[in-house]
mmCIF file of C-alpha atoms in Angstrom:
data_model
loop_
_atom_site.group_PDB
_atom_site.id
_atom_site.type_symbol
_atom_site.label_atom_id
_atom_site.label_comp_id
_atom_site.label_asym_id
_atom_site.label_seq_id
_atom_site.Cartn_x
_atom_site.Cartn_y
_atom_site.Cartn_z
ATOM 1 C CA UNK A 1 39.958 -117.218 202.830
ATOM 2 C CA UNK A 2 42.586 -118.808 204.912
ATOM 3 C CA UNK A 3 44.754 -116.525 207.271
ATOM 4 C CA UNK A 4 47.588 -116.887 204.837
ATOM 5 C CA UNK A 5 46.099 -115.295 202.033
ATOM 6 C CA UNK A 6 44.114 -112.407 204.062
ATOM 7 C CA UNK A 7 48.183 -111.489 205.474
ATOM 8 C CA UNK A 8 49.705 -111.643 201.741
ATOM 9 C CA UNK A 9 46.719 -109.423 200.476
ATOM 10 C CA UNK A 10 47.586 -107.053 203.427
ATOM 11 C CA UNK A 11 51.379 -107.122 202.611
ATOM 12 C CA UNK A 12 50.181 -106.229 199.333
ATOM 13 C CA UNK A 13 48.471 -103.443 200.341
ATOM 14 C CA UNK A 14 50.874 -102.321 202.019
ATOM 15 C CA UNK A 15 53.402 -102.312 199.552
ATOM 16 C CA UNK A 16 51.277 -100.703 197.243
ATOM 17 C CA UNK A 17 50.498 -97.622 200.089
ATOM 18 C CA UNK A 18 54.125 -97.725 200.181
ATOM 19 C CA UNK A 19 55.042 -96.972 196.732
ATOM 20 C CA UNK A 20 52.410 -94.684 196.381
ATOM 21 C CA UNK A 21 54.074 -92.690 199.246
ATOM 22 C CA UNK A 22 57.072 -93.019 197.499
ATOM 23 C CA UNK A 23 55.926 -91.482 194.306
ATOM 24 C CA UNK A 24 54.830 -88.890 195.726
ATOM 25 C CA UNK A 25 57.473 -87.557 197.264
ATOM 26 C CA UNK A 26 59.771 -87.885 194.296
ATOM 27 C CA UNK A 27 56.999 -85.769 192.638
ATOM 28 C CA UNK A 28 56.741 -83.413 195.502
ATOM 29 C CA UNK A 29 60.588 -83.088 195.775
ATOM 30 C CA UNK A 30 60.656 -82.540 192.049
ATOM 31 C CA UNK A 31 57.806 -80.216 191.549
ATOM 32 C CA UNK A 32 60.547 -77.987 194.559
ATOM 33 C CA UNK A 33 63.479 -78.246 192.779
ATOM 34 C CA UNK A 34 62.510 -77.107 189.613
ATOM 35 C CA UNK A 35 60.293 -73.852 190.845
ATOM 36 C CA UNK A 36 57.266 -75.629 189.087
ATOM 37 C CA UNK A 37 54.086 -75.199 190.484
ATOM 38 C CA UNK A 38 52.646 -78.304 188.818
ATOM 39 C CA UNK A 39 54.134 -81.864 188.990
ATOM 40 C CA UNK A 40 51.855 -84.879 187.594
ATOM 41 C CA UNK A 41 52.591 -88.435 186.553
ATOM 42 C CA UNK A 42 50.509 -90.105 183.989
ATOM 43 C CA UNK A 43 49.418 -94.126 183.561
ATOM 44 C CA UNK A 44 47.408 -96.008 181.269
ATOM 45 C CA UNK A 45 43.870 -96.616 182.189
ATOM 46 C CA UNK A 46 43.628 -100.383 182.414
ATOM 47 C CA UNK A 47 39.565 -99.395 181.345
ATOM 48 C CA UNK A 48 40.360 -97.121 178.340
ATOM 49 C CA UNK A 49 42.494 -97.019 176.273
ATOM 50 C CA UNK A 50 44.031 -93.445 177.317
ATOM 51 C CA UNK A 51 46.338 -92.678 179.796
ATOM 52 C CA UNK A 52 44.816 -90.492 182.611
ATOM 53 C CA UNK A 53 46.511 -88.077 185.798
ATOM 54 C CA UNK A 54 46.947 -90.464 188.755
ATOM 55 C CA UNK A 55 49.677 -88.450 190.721
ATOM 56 C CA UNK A 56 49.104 -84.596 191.378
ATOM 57 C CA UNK A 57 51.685 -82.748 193.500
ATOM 58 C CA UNK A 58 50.408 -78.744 193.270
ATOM 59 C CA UNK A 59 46.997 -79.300 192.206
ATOM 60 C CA UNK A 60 44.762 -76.138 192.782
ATOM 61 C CA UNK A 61 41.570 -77.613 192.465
ATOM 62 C CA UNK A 62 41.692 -81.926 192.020
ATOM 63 C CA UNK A 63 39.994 -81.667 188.408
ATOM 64 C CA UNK A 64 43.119 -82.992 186.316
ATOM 65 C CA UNK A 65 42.298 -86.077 188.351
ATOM 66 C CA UNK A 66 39.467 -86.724 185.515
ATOM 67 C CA UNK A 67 41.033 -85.614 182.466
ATOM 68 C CA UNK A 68 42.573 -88.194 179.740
ATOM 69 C CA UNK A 69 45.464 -87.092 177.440
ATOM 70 C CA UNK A 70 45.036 -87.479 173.733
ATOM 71 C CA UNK A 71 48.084 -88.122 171.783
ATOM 72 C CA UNK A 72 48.749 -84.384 169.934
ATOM 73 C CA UNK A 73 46.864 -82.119 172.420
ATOM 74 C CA UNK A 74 49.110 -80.296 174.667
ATOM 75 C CA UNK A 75 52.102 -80.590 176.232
ATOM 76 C CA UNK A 76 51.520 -84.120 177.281
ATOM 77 C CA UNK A 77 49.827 -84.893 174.404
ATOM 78 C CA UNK A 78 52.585 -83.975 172.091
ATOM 79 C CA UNK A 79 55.445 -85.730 174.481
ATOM 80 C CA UNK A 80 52.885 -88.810 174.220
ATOM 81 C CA UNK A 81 52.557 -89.200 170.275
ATOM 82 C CA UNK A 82 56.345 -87.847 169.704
ATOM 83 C CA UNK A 83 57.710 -90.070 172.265
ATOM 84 C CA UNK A 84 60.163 -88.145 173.935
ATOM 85 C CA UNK A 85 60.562 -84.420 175.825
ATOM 86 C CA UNK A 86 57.871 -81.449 174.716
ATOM 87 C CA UNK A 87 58.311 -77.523 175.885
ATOM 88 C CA UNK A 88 55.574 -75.280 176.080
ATOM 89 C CA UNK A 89 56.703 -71.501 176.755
ATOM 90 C CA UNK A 90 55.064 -68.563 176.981
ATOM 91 C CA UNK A 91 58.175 -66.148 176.231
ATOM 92 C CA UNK A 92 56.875 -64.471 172.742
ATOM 93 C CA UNK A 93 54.476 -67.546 172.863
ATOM 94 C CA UNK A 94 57.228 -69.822 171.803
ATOM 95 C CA UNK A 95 56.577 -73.931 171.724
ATOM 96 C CA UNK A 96 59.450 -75.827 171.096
ATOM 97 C CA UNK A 97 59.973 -79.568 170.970
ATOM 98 C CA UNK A 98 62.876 -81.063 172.028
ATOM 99 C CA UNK A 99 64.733 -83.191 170.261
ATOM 100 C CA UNK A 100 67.925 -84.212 171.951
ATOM 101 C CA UNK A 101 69.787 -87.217 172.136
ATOM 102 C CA UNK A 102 70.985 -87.078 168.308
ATOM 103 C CA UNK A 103 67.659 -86.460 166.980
ATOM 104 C CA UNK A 104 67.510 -84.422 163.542
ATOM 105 C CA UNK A 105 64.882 -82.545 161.731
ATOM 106 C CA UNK A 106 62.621 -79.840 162.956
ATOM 107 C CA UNK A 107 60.547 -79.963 165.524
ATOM 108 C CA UNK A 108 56.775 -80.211 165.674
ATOM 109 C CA UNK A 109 55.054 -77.404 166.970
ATOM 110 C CA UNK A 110 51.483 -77.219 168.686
ATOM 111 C CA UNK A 111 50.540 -73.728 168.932
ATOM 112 C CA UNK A 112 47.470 -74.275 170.746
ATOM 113 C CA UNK A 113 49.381 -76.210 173.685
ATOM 114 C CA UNK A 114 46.978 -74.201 176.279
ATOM 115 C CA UNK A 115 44.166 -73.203 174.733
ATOM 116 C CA UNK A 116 43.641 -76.660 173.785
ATOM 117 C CA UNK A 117 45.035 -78.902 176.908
ATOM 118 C CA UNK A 118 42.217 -79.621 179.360
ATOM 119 C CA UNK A 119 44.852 -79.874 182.133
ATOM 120 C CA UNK A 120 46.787 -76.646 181.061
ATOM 121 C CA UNK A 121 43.548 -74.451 181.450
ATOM 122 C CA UNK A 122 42.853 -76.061 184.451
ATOM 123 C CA UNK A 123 45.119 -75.703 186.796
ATOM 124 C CA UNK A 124 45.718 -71.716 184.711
ATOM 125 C CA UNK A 125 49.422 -73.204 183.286
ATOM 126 C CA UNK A 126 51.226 -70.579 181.498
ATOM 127 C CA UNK A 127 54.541 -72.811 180.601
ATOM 128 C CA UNK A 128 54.852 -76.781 180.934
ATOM 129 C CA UNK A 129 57.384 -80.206 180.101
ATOM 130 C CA UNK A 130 56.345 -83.005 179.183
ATOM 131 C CA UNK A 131 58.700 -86.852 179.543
ATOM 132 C CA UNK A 132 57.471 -89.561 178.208
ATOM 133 C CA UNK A 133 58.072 -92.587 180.643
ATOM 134 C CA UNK A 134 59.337 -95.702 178.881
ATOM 135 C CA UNK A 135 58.218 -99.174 179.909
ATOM 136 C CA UNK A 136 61.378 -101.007 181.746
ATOM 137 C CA UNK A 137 60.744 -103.855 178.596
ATOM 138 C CA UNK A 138 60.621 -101.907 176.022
ATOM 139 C CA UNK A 139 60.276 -98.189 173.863
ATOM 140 C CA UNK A 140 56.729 -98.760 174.713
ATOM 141 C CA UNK A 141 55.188 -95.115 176.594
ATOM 142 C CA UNK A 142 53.861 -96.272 179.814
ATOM 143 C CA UNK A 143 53.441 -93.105 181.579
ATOM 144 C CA UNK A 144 54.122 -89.330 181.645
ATOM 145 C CA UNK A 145 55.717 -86.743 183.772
ATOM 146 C CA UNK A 146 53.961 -83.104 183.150
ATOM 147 C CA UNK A 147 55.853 -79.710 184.963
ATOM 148 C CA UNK A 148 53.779 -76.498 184.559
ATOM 149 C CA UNK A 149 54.287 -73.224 186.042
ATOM 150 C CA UNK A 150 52.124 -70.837 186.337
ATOM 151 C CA UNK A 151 54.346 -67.885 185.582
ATOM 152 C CA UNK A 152 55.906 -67.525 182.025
ATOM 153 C CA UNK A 153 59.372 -68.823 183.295
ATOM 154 C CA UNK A 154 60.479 -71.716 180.832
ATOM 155 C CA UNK A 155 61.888 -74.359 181.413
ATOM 156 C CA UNK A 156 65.489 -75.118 180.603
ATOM 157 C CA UNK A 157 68.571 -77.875 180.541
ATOM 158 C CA UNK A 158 68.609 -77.937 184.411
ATOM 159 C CA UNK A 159 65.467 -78.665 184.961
ATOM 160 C CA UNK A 160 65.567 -81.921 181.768
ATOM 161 C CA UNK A 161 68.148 -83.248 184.198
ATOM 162 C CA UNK A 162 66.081 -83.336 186.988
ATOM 163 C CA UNK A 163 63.214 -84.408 185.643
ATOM 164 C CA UNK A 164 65.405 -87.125 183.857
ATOM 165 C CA UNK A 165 66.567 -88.427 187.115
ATOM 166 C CA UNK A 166 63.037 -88.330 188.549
ATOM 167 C CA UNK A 167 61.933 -90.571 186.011
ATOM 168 C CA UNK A 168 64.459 -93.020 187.539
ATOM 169 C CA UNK A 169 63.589 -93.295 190.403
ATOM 170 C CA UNK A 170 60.178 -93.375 189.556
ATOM 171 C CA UNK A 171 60.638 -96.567 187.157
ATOM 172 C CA UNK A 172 62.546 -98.189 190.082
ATOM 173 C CA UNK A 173 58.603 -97.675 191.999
ATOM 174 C CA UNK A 174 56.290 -98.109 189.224
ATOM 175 C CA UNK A 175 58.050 -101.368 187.494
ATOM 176 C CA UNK A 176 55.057 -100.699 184.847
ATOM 177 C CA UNK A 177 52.079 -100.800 186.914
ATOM 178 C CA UNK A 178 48.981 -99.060 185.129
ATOM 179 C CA UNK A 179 47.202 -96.728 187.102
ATOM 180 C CA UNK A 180 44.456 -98.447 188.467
ATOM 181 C CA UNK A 181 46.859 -101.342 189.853
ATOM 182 C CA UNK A 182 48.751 -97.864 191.581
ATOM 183 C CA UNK A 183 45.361 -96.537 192.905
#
C-alpha cells in the first residue's frame, strides 16, 4: 500500500468519525428538545435483510443495539411497513397512526405496540414516534427515527416538526449509507 492510499483511507476514516459525531448530536439535541427520553436512528443491515438500531442517544442499558425491526411490530415496525409517521400513546392506551400530508382512510392500529416491540420493553417505553427516513433517490425507506418516553406523555404536532427537521439534517450526513458503512 503506497502512502497515498494509507492517507485517503485515513481521510476516510475520518470523515466517517466525523459524521458519526455529527449524527449524534442531532440525535442528542433532538432526543432534548422534544422531552423524549429515547432517540434512535435505524439502517439497513448490509448482512440481513432487516434494518437494525445503529444510533442510541438515552439508552439505559445498550441492548437495542442487537435488536432488528420487523415490518408491523411496534412503533418502528408499523412506521417501516406503512411508510410514513406512527404514534404509540399510552393515554387510555390509545395508538394512532398518522396520516398527514393529504392521506385518507383510517389508520392502522397495532395494539400490541409494547408488549410486542423488543426495543419498547427494553428500554421500559411507555409512548414512542416513529419517521420513516426516505432514501435521497427515491420513496425507498432507508432508515428510521424512533422517540420514546418513558412517561405516558404523547407526542404531538411540535414535536413531528422537530423530528421532521431532524431528519434533514440527518439525510444531509447519512447520503444513504447502510449501517455497517456508518459503523
Amino acid at each position: 500500500m503506497t502512502g497515498t492510499e494509507r492517507a485517503g483511507d485515513g481521510a476516510m476514516l475520518l470523515r466517517e468519525e466525523r459524521d458519526h459525531d455529527r449524527l449524534m448530536l442531532v440525535l442528542d439535541r433532538l432526543r432534548l428538545l422534544t422531552n423524549s427520553d429515547l432517540a434512535a436512528l435505524a439502517l439497513h443491515d448490509r448482512m440481513s435483510r432487516y434494518m437494525k438500531w445503529s444510533f442510541i442517544s438515552g439508552s439505559r442499558n445498550g441492548k437495542i443495539l442487537t435488536m432488528k425491526i420487523t415490518p408491523g411490530v411496534g412503533p418502528a415496525g408499523m412506521a417501516l411497513r406503512l411508510g410514513r409517521e406512527y404514534r404509540h400513546g399510552a393515554a387510555a392506551g390509545s395508538v394512532s397512526c398518522d396520516i398527514g400530508h393529504g392521506g385518507g382512510g383510517s389508520p392502522t392500529v397495532n395494539l400490541n405496540a409494547v408488549e410486542s416491540c423488543p426495543a419498547m420493553l427494553a428500554e421500559r417505553l411507555v409512548t414512542a414516534a416513529a419517521y420513516p427516513l426516505l432514501k435521497l433517490d427515491g420513496p425507498i425507506i432507508g432508515g428510521l427515527l424512533l422517540l420514546g418516553r418513558r412517561a405516558g406523555d404523547v407526542y404531538g404536532d411540535c414535536e413531528r416538526l422537530a423530528a421532521e427537521e431532524s431528519l434533514t439534517a440527518i439525510k444531509a450526513v447519512w447520503s444513504g449509507m447502510t449501517a455497517d458503512e456508518m459503523s
